[in-house]
mmCIF file of C-alpha atoms in Angstrom:
data_model
loop_
_atom_site.group_PDB
_atom_site.id
_atom_site.type_symbol
_atom_site.label_atom_id
_atom_site.label_comp_id
_atom_site.label_asym_id
_atom_site.label_seq_id
_atom_site.Cartn_x
_atom_site.Cartn_y
_atom_site.Cartn_z
ATOM 1 C CA MET A 468 66.960 -18.605 13.790
ATOM 2 C CA LYS A 469 67.743 -16.224 10.903
ATOM 3 C CA TRP A 470 66.670 -16.781 7.330
ATOM 4 C CA GLY A 471 68.130 -15.144 4.235
ATOM 5 C CA VAL A 472 65.830 -14.557 1.287
ATOM 6 C CA VAL A 473 67.848 -13.847 -1.871
ATOM 7 C CA VAL A 474 66.617 -11.058 -4.137
ATOM 8 C CA PHE A 475 67.645 -11.306 -7.804
ATOM 9 C CA PRO A 476 66.739 -8.698 -10.386
ATOM 10 C CA GLY A 477 63.346 -10.082 -11.546
ATOM 11 C CA SER A 478 62.502 -11.996 -8.395
ATOM 12 C CA CYS A 479 58.879 -11.423 -7.429
ATOM 13 C CA ASP A 480 58.031 -13.679 -4.455
ATOM 14 C CA GLU A 481 60.641 -12.580 -2.003
ATOM 15 C CA ARG A 482 58.247 -10.513 0.079
ATOM 16 C CA ASP A 483 55.820 -13.372 0.311
ATOM 17 C CA ALA A 484 58.657 -15.626 1.423
ATOM 18 C CA ALA A 485 59.724 -13.049 4.007
ATOM 19 C CA TYR A 486 56.145 -12.791 5.299
ATOM 20 C CA ALA A 487 55.920 -16.546 5.616
ATOM 21 C CA LEU A 488 59.189 -16.791 7.526
ATOM 22 C CA GLY A 489 58.821 -13.627 9.570
ATOM 23 C CA SER A 490 55.113 -13.117 10.337
ATOM 24 C CA VAL A 491 53.855 -16.710 10.133
ATOM 25 C CA ILE A 492 56.829 -18.780 11.439
ATOM 26 C CA GLY A 493 58.131 -15.936 13.598
ATOM 27 C CA ASP A 494 61.794 -16.149 12.595
ATOM 28 C CA GLU A 495 64.219 -13.388 11.847
ATOM 29 C CA VAL A 496 64.548 -12.658 8.089
ATOM 30 C CA ALA A 497 67.325 -10.810 6.161
ATOM 31 C CA MET A 498 66.943 -9.904 2.544
ATOM 32 C CA LEU A 499 70.053 -10.712 0.580
ATOM 33 C CA TRP A 500 70.879 -8.957 -2.706
ATOM 34 C CA HIS A 501 72.219 -10.910 -5.677
ATOM 35 C CA GLY A 502 75.385 -8.877 -5.605
ATOM 36 C CA ASP A 503 76.121 -9.690 -1.952
ATOM 37 C CA GLU A 504 79.349 -11.518 -1.363
ATOM 38 C CA ASP A 505 78.262 -13.068 1.982
ATOM 39 C CA LEU A 506 75.050 -14.371 3.615
ATOM 40 C CA LYS A 507 75.066 -11.998 6.627
ATOM 41 C CA GLY A 508 75.243 -14.847 9.032
ATOM 42 C CA VAL A 509 71.932 -16.469 8.143
ATOM 43 C CA ASP A 510 71.204 -20.084 9.142
ATOM 44 C CA ALA A 511 69.033 -21.016 6.173
ATOM 45 C CA VAL A 512 68.504 -19.617 2.673
ATOM 46 C CA VAL A 513 65.385 -19.304 0.436
ATOM 47 C CA LEU A 514 65.763 -18.680 -3.262
ATOM 48 C CA PRO A 515 62.362 -17.248 -4.101
ATOM 49 C CA GLY A 516 60.124 -17.419 -7.194
ATOM 50 C CA GLY A 517 60.210 -14.949 -9.961
ATOM 51 C CA PHE A 518 61.995 -14.342 -13.196
ATOM 52 C CA SER A 519 65.602 -13.743 -12.253
ATOM 53 C CA TYR A 520 67.475 -11.809 -14.954
ATOM 54 C CA GLY A 521 64.357 -11.889 -17.019
ATOM 55 C CA ASP A 522 64.605 -15.717 -17.563
ATOM 56 C CA TYR A 523 67.030 -14.810 -20.390
ATOM 57 C CA LEU A 524 68.797 -17.698 -22.058
ATOM 58 C CA ARG A 525 67.272 -20.278 -19.686
ATOM 59 C CA CYS A 526 65.424 -19.921 -16.377
ATOM 60 C CA GLY A 527 68.114 -19.574 -13.671
ATOM 61 C CA ALA A 528 71.010 -19.695 -16.088
ATOM 62 C CA MET A 529 72.373 -16.264 -15.262
ATOM 63 C CA ALA A 530 71.306 -16.120 -11.676
ATOM 64 C CA ARG A 531 73.622 -19.015 -10.853
ATOM 65 C CA PHE A 532 76.629 -16.897 -11.699
ATOM 66 C CA SER A 533 75.660 -13.978 -9.421
ATOM 67 C CA PRO A 534 78.057 -13.215 -6.559
ATOM 68 C CA VAL A 535 75.638 -14.324 -3.835
ATOM 69 C CA MET A 536 75.405 -17.763 -5.359
ATOM 70 C CA ARG A 537 78.999 -18.481 -4.455
ATOM 71 C CA ALA A 538 78.124 -17.963 -0.790
ATOM 72 C CA VAL A 539 74.882 -19.932 -1.201
ATOM 73 C CA THR A 540 76.883 -22.838 -2.746
ATOM 74 C CA GLU A 541 79.330 -22.787 0.107
ATOM 75 C CA HIS A 542 76.472 -22.755 2.638
ATOM 76 C CA ALA A 543 74.824 -25.676 0.826
ATOM 77 C CA ARG A 544 78.026 -27.702 0.638
ATOM 78 C CA SER A 545 78.674 -27.193 4.372
ATOM 79 C CA GLY A 546 75.169 -28.710 5.084
ATOM 80 C CA GLY A 547 73.133 -25.447 5.555
ATOM 81 C CA PRO A 548 69.430 -25.596 4.563
ATOM 82 C CA VAL A 549 68.682 -24.104 1.124
ATOM 83 C CA PHE A 550 65.145 -24.026 -0.251
ATOM 84 C CA GLY A 551 64.621 -23.196 -3.897
ATOM 85 C CA ILE A 552 61.072 -22.323 -4.788
ATOM 86 C CA CYS A 553 59.945 -22.178 -8.469
ATOM 87 C CA ASN A 554 62.585 -19.970 -10.070
ATOM 88 C CA GLY A 555 64.792 -20.727 -7.048
ATOM 89 C CA PHE A 556 64.473 -24.472 -7.876
ATOM 90 C CA GLN A 557 65.519 -23.637 -11.455
ATOM 91 C CA ILE A 558 68.507 -21.775 -10.191
ATOM 92 C CA LEU A 559 69.674 -24.621 -7.925
ATOM 93 C CA CYS A 560 69.446 -27.041 -10.850
ATOM 94 C CA GLU A 561 71.450 -24.662 -13.112
ATOM 95 C CA ALA A 562 73.995 -24.272 -10.331
ATOM 96 C CA GLY A 563 74.333 -28.087 -10.115
ATOM 97 C CA LEU A 564 73.233 -28.096 -6.411
ATOM 98 C CA LEU A 565 70.193 -30.131 -7.488
ATOM 99 C CA PRO A 566 69.845 -32.739 -10.254
ATOM 100 C CA GLY A 567 67.812 -32.341 -13.402
ATOM 101 C CA ALA A 568 66.380 -29.339 -15.098
ATOM 102 C CA LEU A 569 62.993 -27.564 -15.465
ATOM 103 C CA VAL A 570 61.675 -26.938 -18.979
ATOM 104 C CA ARG A 571 58.601 -25.566 -20.745
ATOM 105 C CA ASN A 572 55.327 -27.043 -19.580
ATOM 106 C CA SER A 573 54.181 -29.807 -21.908
ATOM 107 C CA GLU A 574 50.968 -27.949 -22.760
ATOM 108 C CA LEU A 575 52.824 -24.649 -23.285
ATOM 109 C CA ARG A 576 50.589 -22.924 -20.845
ATOM 110 C CA PHE A 577 51.464 -20.769 -17.853
ATOM 111 C CA LEU A 578 49.781 -22.655 -14.977
ATOM 112 C CA CYS A 579 48.298 -20.872 -12.016
ATOM 113 C CA ARG A 580 46.214 -22.924 -9.619
ATOM 114 C CA SER A 581 46.237 -24.954 -6.510
ATOM 115 C CA VAL A 582 47.580 -28.493 -6.683
ATOM 116 C CA ARG A 583 47.859 -31.294 -4.198
ATOM 117 C CA VAL A 584 51.433 -32.250 -3.465
ATOM 118 C CA ARG A 585 52.402 -35.450 -1.648
ATOM 119 C CA VAL A 586 55.407 -35.535 0.628
ATOM 120 C CA GLU A 587 57.470 -38.539 -0.510
ATOM 121 C CA SER A 588 60.479 -38.152 1.760
ATOM 122 C CA THR A 589 60.819 -36.857 5.292
ATOM 123 C CA ALA A 590 64.629 -37.176 5.197
ATOM 124 C CA THR A 591 65.181 -33.537 4.312
ATOM 125 C CA ALA A 592 65.562 -30.306 6.202
ATOM 126 C CA PHE A 593 62.277 -29.030 4.876
ATOM 127 C CA THR A 594 60.112 -32.131 5.354
ATOM 128 C CA ALA A 595 61.489 -33.615 8.530
ATOM 129 C CA SER A 596 58.408 -32.477 10.473
ATOM 130 C CA CYS A 597 55.989 -33.866 7.863
ATOM 131 C CA ASP A 598 54.296 -37.253 7.840
ATOM 132 C CA ASN A 599 55.354 -39.531 5.037
ATOM 133 C CA GLY A 600 52.623 -39.290 2.378
ATOM 134 C CA GLN A 601 51.189 -36.042 3.819
ATOM 135 C CA LEU A 602 49.119 -34.129 1.295
ATOM 136 C CA LEU A 603 49.657 -30.373 0.934
ATOM 137 C CA SER A 604 47.496 -27.985 -0.975
ATOM 138 C CA ILE A 605 49.929 -25.488 -2.677
ATOM 139 C CA PRO A 606 49.602 -23.203 -5.694
ATOM 140 C CA VAL A 607 51.687 -23.668 -8.788
ATOM 141 C CA LYS A 608 52.379 -20.689 -11.059
ATOM 142 C CA ASN A 609 54.873 -21.254 -13.716
ATOM 143 C CA GLY A 610 55.451 -21.650 -17.464
ATOM 144 C CA GLU A 611 58.560 -23.767 -17.112
ATOM 145 C CA GLY A 612 57.928 -26.261 -14.426
ATOM 146 C CA ARG A 613 58.370 -29.587 -16.174
ATOM 147 C CA PHE A 614 61.040 -31.571 -14.293
ATOM 148 C CA VAL A 615 63.283 -33.623 -16.503
ATOM 149 C CA ALA A 616 66.415 -35.566 -15.901
ATOM 150 C CA GLY A 617 68.405 -38.182 -17.866
ATOM 151 C CA GLU A 618 67.165 -41.825 -17.536
ATOM 152 C CA ALA A 619 69.962 -42.902 -15.253
ATOM 153 C CA GLU A 620 69.734 -39.792 -13.063
ATOM 154 C CA LEU A 621 65.998 -40.231 -12.710
ATOM 155 C CA ALA A 622 66.397 -43.846 -11.708
ATOM 156 C CA ARG A 623 69.004 -42.835 -9.140
ATOM 157 C CA LEU A 624 66.799 -40.145 -7.687
ATOM 158 C CA GLU A 625 63.960 -42.613 -7.256
ATOM 159 C CA ARG A 626 66.220 -45.334 -5.860
ATOM 160 C CA GLU A 627 67.846 -42.949 -3.316
ATOM 161 C CA GLY A 628 64.484 -41.526 -2.171
ATOM 162 C CA ARG A 629 65.420 -38.040 -3.370
ATOM 163 C CA VAL A 630 62.014 -37.308 -4.862
ATOM 164 C CA VAL A 631 60.703 -35.216 -2.057
ATOM 165 C CA PHE A 632 57.419 -34.025 -3.524
ATOM 166 C CA ARG A 633 55.089 -35.534 -6.103
ATOM 167 C CA TYR A 634 51.952 -34.102 -7.701
ATOM 168 C CA ALA A 635 49.292 -36.262 -6.058
ATOM 169 C CA ASP A 636 46.785 -35.916 -8.916
ATOM 170 C CA GLY A 637 49.203 -36.155 -11.830
ATOM 171 C CA ALA A 638 51.712 -33.603 -12.967
ATOM 172 C CA PRO A 639 49.877 -30.579 -14.560
ATOM 173 C CA ASN A 640 53.101 -29.743 -16.591
ATOM 174 C CA GLY A 641 54.395 -33.090 -17.853
ATOM 175 C CA SER A 642 57.036 -33.515 -15.163
ATOM 176 C CA LEU A 643 58.686 -36.941 -15.326
ATOM 177 C CA ASN A 644 57.300 -39.341 -12.680
ATOM 178 C CA ASP A 645 55.023 -36.487 -11.464
ATOM 179 C CA ILE A 646 57.932 -34.925 -9.675
ATOM 180 C CA ALA A 647 57.243 -31.571 -7.946
ATOM 181 C CA GLY A 648 60.415 -31.334 -5.883
ATOM 182 C CA VAL A 649 63.714 -33.088 -5.269
ATOM 183 C CA CYS A 650 66.672 -32.816 -2.901
ATOM 184 C CA ASN A 651 70.464 -33.237 -2.910
ATOM 185 C CA ASP A 652 71.985 -36.391 -1.445
ATOM 186 C CA ALA A 653 72.358 -34.868 2.025
ATOM 187 C CA GLY A 654 68.777 -33.606 2.131
ATOM 188 C CA ASN A 655 69.772 -30.041 3.105
ATOM 189 C CA VAL A 656 69.055 -28.540 -0.331
ATOM 190 C CA VAL A 657 65.501 -28.860 -1.526
ATOM 191 C CA GLY A 658 63.758 -27.551 -4.668
ATOM 192 C CA LEU A 659 60.017 -27.328 -5.092
ATOM 193 C CA MET A 660 58.069 -26.017 -8.108
ATOM 194 C CA PRO A 661 54.748 -24.987 -6.366
ATOM 195 C CA HIS A 662 54.892 -22.089 -3.977
ATOM 196 C CA PRO A 663 54.806 -22.999 -0.217
ATOM 197 C CA GLU A 664 55.138 -19.344 0.711
ATOM 198 C CA HIS A 665 51.700 -18.750 -0.780
ATOM 199 C CA ALA A 666 50.142 -21.477 1.388
ATOM 200 C CA VAL A 667 51.004 -20.451 4.987
ATOM 201 C CA ASP A 668 47.751 -18.785 6.095
ATOM 202 C CA PRO A 669 44.058 -19.728 5.745
ATOM 203 C CA LEU A 670 43.485 -16.242 4.287
ATOM 204 C CA LEU A 671 45.614 -17.353 1.308
ATOM 205 C CA GLY A 672 43.430 -20.441 0.735
ATOM 206 C CA SER A 673 45.743 -22.912 2.430
ATOM 207 C CA ALA A 674 48.064 -22.943 5.364
ATOM 208 C CA ASP A 675 49.344 -26.489 4.556
ATOM 209 C CA ALA A 676 52.880 -25.504 3.559
ATOM 210 C CA ALA A 677 53.884 -23.672 6.770
ATOM 211 C CA VAL A 678 55.123 -27.041 8.005
ATOM 212 C CA LEU A 679 57.971 -26.948 5.461
ATOM 213 C CA PHE A 680 59.475 -23.820 6.903
ATOM 214 C CA ARG A 681 58.810 -25.041 10.508
ATOM 215 C CA SER A 682 60.607 -28.248 9.553
ATOM 216 C CA ALA A 683 63.858 -26.417 8.704
ATOM 217 C CA HIS A 684 63.521 -24.453 11.879
ATOM 218 C CA ALA A 685 63.233 -27.679 13.986
ATOM 219 C CA TRP A 686 65.832 -29.392 11.891
ATOM 220 C CA LEU A 687 68.355 -26.721 12.634
ATOM 221 C CA ALA A 688 67.479 -26.752 16.343
ATOM 222 C CA GLY A 689 67.657 -30.489 16.548
ATOM 223 C CA GLY A 690 70.168 -33.216 15.973
ATOM 224 C CA ASP A 691 71.022 -32.403 12.420
ATOM 225 C CA ALA A 692 72.332 -29.014 13.468
ATOM 226 C CA ARG A 693 74.591 -30.637 16.006
ATOM 227 C CA LYS A 694 75.869 -33.000 13.280
ATOM 228 C CA ARG A 695 76.914 -30.064 11.233
ATOM 229 C CA ALA A 696 78.919 -28.451 13.975
ATOM 230 C CA MET B 1056 91.157 -10.712 -36.322
ATOM 231 C CA THR B 1057 87.439 -10.470 -35.738
ATOM 232 C CA LEU B 1058 85.656 -13.824 -35.772
ATOM 233 C CA ILE B 1059 82.000 -14.761 -35.545
ATOM 234 C CA ALA B 1060 81.069 -17.820 -33.605
ATOM 235 C CA ARG B 1061 77.546 -19.107 -34.308
ATOM 236 C CA VAL B 1062 76.372 -21.385 -31.545
ATOM 237 C CA PHE B 1063 73.392 -23.638 -32.231
ATOM 238 C CA VAL B 1064 71.539 -24.938 -29.170
ATOM 239 C CA THR B 1065 68.807 -27.517 -29.583
ATOM 240 C CA PRO B 1066 66.684 -29.580 -27.142
ATOM 241 C CA LYS B 1067 67.962 -33.139 -26.782
ATOM 242 C CA THR B 1068 65.921 -35.608 -28.816
ATOM 243 C CA ALA B 1069 64.983 -37.524 -25.664
ATOM 244 C CA ILE B 1070 63.310 -34.364 -24.276
ATOM 245 C CA LEU B 1071 59.788 -33.549 -25.327
ATOM 246 C CA ASP B 1072 59.799 -30.261 -27.301
ATOM 247 C CA PRO B 1073 56.248 -28.983 -27.089
ATOM 248 C CA GLN B 1074 57.128 -25.777 -28.980
ATOM 249 C CA GLY B 1075 58.483 -27.896 -31.873
ATOM 250 C CA LYS B 1076 55.340 -30.029 -31.833
ATOM 251 C CA ALA B 1077 53.114 -26.929 -31.925
ATOM 252 C CA VAL B 1078 55.091 -25.579 -34.970
ATOM 253 C CA ALA B 1079 54.882 -28.947 -36.755
ATOM 254 C CA ALA B 1080 51.100 -29.059 -36.058
ATOM 255 C CA SER B 1081 50.700 -25.512 -37.549
ATOM 256 C CA LEU B 1082 52.696 -26.535 -40.649
ATOM 257 C CA HIS B 1083 50.467 -29.601 -41.063
ATOM 258 C CA SER B 1084 47.336 -27.554 -40.713
ATOM 259 C CA MET B 1085 48.690 -25.342 -43.468
ATOM 260 C CA GLY B 1086 49.093 -28.292 -45.795
ATOM 261 C CA TYR B 1087 52.826 -28.997 -45.401
ATOM 262 C CA ASP B 1088 52.265 -32.696 -44.841
ATOM 263 C CA GLU B 1089 55.923 -33.504 -45.781
ATOM 264 C CA VAL B 1090 57.031 -32.132 -42.332
ATOM 265 C CA ALA B 1091 57.694 -35.058 -40.083
ATOM 266 C CA ASP B 1092 58.893 -33.160 -37.053
ATOM 267 C CA ALA B 1093 60.118 -29.725 -35.933
ATOM 268 C CA ARG B 1094 62.418 -28.898 -33.086
ATOM 269 C CA LEU B 1095 63.056 -25.369 -31.801
ATOM 270 C CA GLY B 1096 66.423 -24.258 -30.670
ATOM 271 C CA LYS B 1097 68.349 -21.053 -30.522
ATOM 272 C CA LEU B 1098 71.182 -19.352 -32.422
ATOM 273 C CA ILE B 1099 73.628 -17.353 -30.446
ATOM 274 C CA GLU B 1100 76.144 -15.227 -32.406
ATOM 275 C CA LEU B 1101 79.325 -14.166 -30.635
ATOM 276 C CA ARG B 1102 81.687 -11.620 -32.165
ATOM 277 C CA LEU B 1103 85.135 -12.194 -30.743
ATOM 278 C CA GLU B 1104 88.802 -11.407 -31.321
ATOM 279 C CA GLY B 1105 91.285 -14.215 -32.028
ATOM 280 C CA LYS B 1106 94.081 -15.447 -34.258
ATOM 281 C CA ASP B 1107 91.909 -17.934 -36.190
ATOM 282 C CA ALA B 1108 88.958 -20.285 -35.706
ATOM 283 C CA ALA B 1109 91.068 -23.024 -34.255
ATOM 284 C CA SER B 1110 92.548 -20.829 -31.564
ATOM 285 C CA VAL B 1111 89.203 -19.668 -30.165
ATOM 286 C CA SER B 1112 87.347 -22.956 -30.389
ATOM 287 C CA GLU B 1113 88.428 -24.330 -27.058
ATOM 288 C CA ARG B 1114 87.146 -21.261 -25.208
ATOM 289 C CA VAL B 1115 83.911 -21.120 -27.176
ATOM 290 C CA ASP B 1116 83.332 -24.751 -26.306
ATOM 291 C CA GLU B 1117 83.883 -23.852 -22.663
ATOM 292 C CA MET B 1118 81.358 -21.030 -22.910
ATOM 293 C CA CYS B 1119 78.854 -23.417 -24.346
ATOM 294 C CA ARG B 1120 79.367 -25.974 -21.521
ATOM 295 C CA ARG B 1121 79.384 -23.399 -18.707
ATOM 296 C CA LEU B 1122 76.539 -21.024 -19.789
ATOM 297 C CA LEU B 1123 75.172 -21.099 -23.319
ATOM 298 C CA ALA B 1124 73.791 -24.651 -23.195
ATOM 299 C CA ASN B 1125 72.561 -26.891 -20.374
ATOM 300 C CA GLU B 1126 73.745 -30.406 -21.412
ATOM 301 C CA ILE B 1127 71.061 -32.078 -19.286
ATOM 302 C CA ILE B 1128 68.438 -30.878 -21.697
ATOM 303 C CA GLU B 1129 70.265 -29.416 -24.757
ATOM 304 C CA ASP B 1130 72.868 -30.260 -27.390
ATOM 305 C CA TYR B 1131 75.066 -27.709 -28.927
ATOM 306 C CA ARG B 1132 77.392 -27.214 -31.868
ATOM 307 C CA PHE B 1133 79.128 -24.163 -33.191
ATOM 308 C CA GLU B 1134 80.976 -22.853 -36.167
ATOM 309 C CA VAL B 1135 83.594 -20.056 -36.244
ATOM 310 C CA ALA B 1136 84.032 -17.910 -39.324
ATOM 311 C CA PRO B 1137 85.919 -14.593 -40.142
ATOM 312 C CA GLY B 1138 83.624 -11.675 -39.254
ATOM 313 C CA ALA B 1139 83.285 -8.162 -40.504
ATOM 314 C CA GLU B 1140 85.768 -5.774 -39.018
ATOM 315 C CA ARG B 1141 84.756 -3.825 -35.935
ATOM 316 C CA GLY B 1142 82.754 -0.743 -36.745
ATOM 317 C CA SER B 1143 81.065 -2.228 -39.805
ATOM 318 C CA GLU B 1144 77.588 -3.753 -39.857
ATOM 319 C CA GLY B 1145 78.395 -6.752 -37.693
ATOM 320 C CA PRO B 1146 77.321 -10.338 -37.884
ATOM 321 C CA ARG B 1147 74.096 -9.822 -39.883
ATOM 322 C CA SER B 1148 74.716 -10.629 -43.590
#
């Protein structure tokens, strides 16, 4: 399968994402530029971490209006897998493809360390190959990773099982309900604040998160892909 | 005519504002005990052309909803006033 990794001005984790997908998972990877009008025929999209457009105004606020996001939105709406990591998660929220928003960490610190994340739902493209409750050691590195949503929206996410990842040892950033990642109602669009692309090889300190990328690969090859067709 | 729209964006009261809390704590430590709370937002000044304030308000409101504010986490309000003519100093008074 072919992955597309979107590069915005200010992205900084796109090479790590491409390494994870290409060298570790062994899939084909195309880099997509923010000004591209189409997705070059990719099967799944990763919006990587970084500081798109300098994080000006709000994290992800400008990136959502870049030309490539029209194509990403279309891909997402037709059931294609989209994974937003850190800044990519922020962009998906700003674009309305995921619920909620990510705001300044409650302690006002930039956090950079490994955390344990618990898989709370396996009904998504990126967790279908996980065990429910599986613990993954993944690094966080962000200043604005506190997930918030309105009271009704939060209750709906919990009720519908759309909290995909939770910080297993309590949120380091004040995220509501210890939420580290959520998905859209179809489960093909997933956002995660910690960085799975930095946890795909024992040399990096953890290889726990490779399963997330493998999940999407298997998900596309399996029944869900046929459902899309 | 040239108009200046001043857009004020503030965090919703239901959302914890740690920056505001830090500012309030600093003011307290400086002895300004009368400060009950501080909330940090942003001011966005737009210079635009239009007939009058009423005629541009609808589009400024749209700009707020689509880009300038995220209504999940922020409230906004704006005011439109006549601005200095083009070529002069601009919005700073």
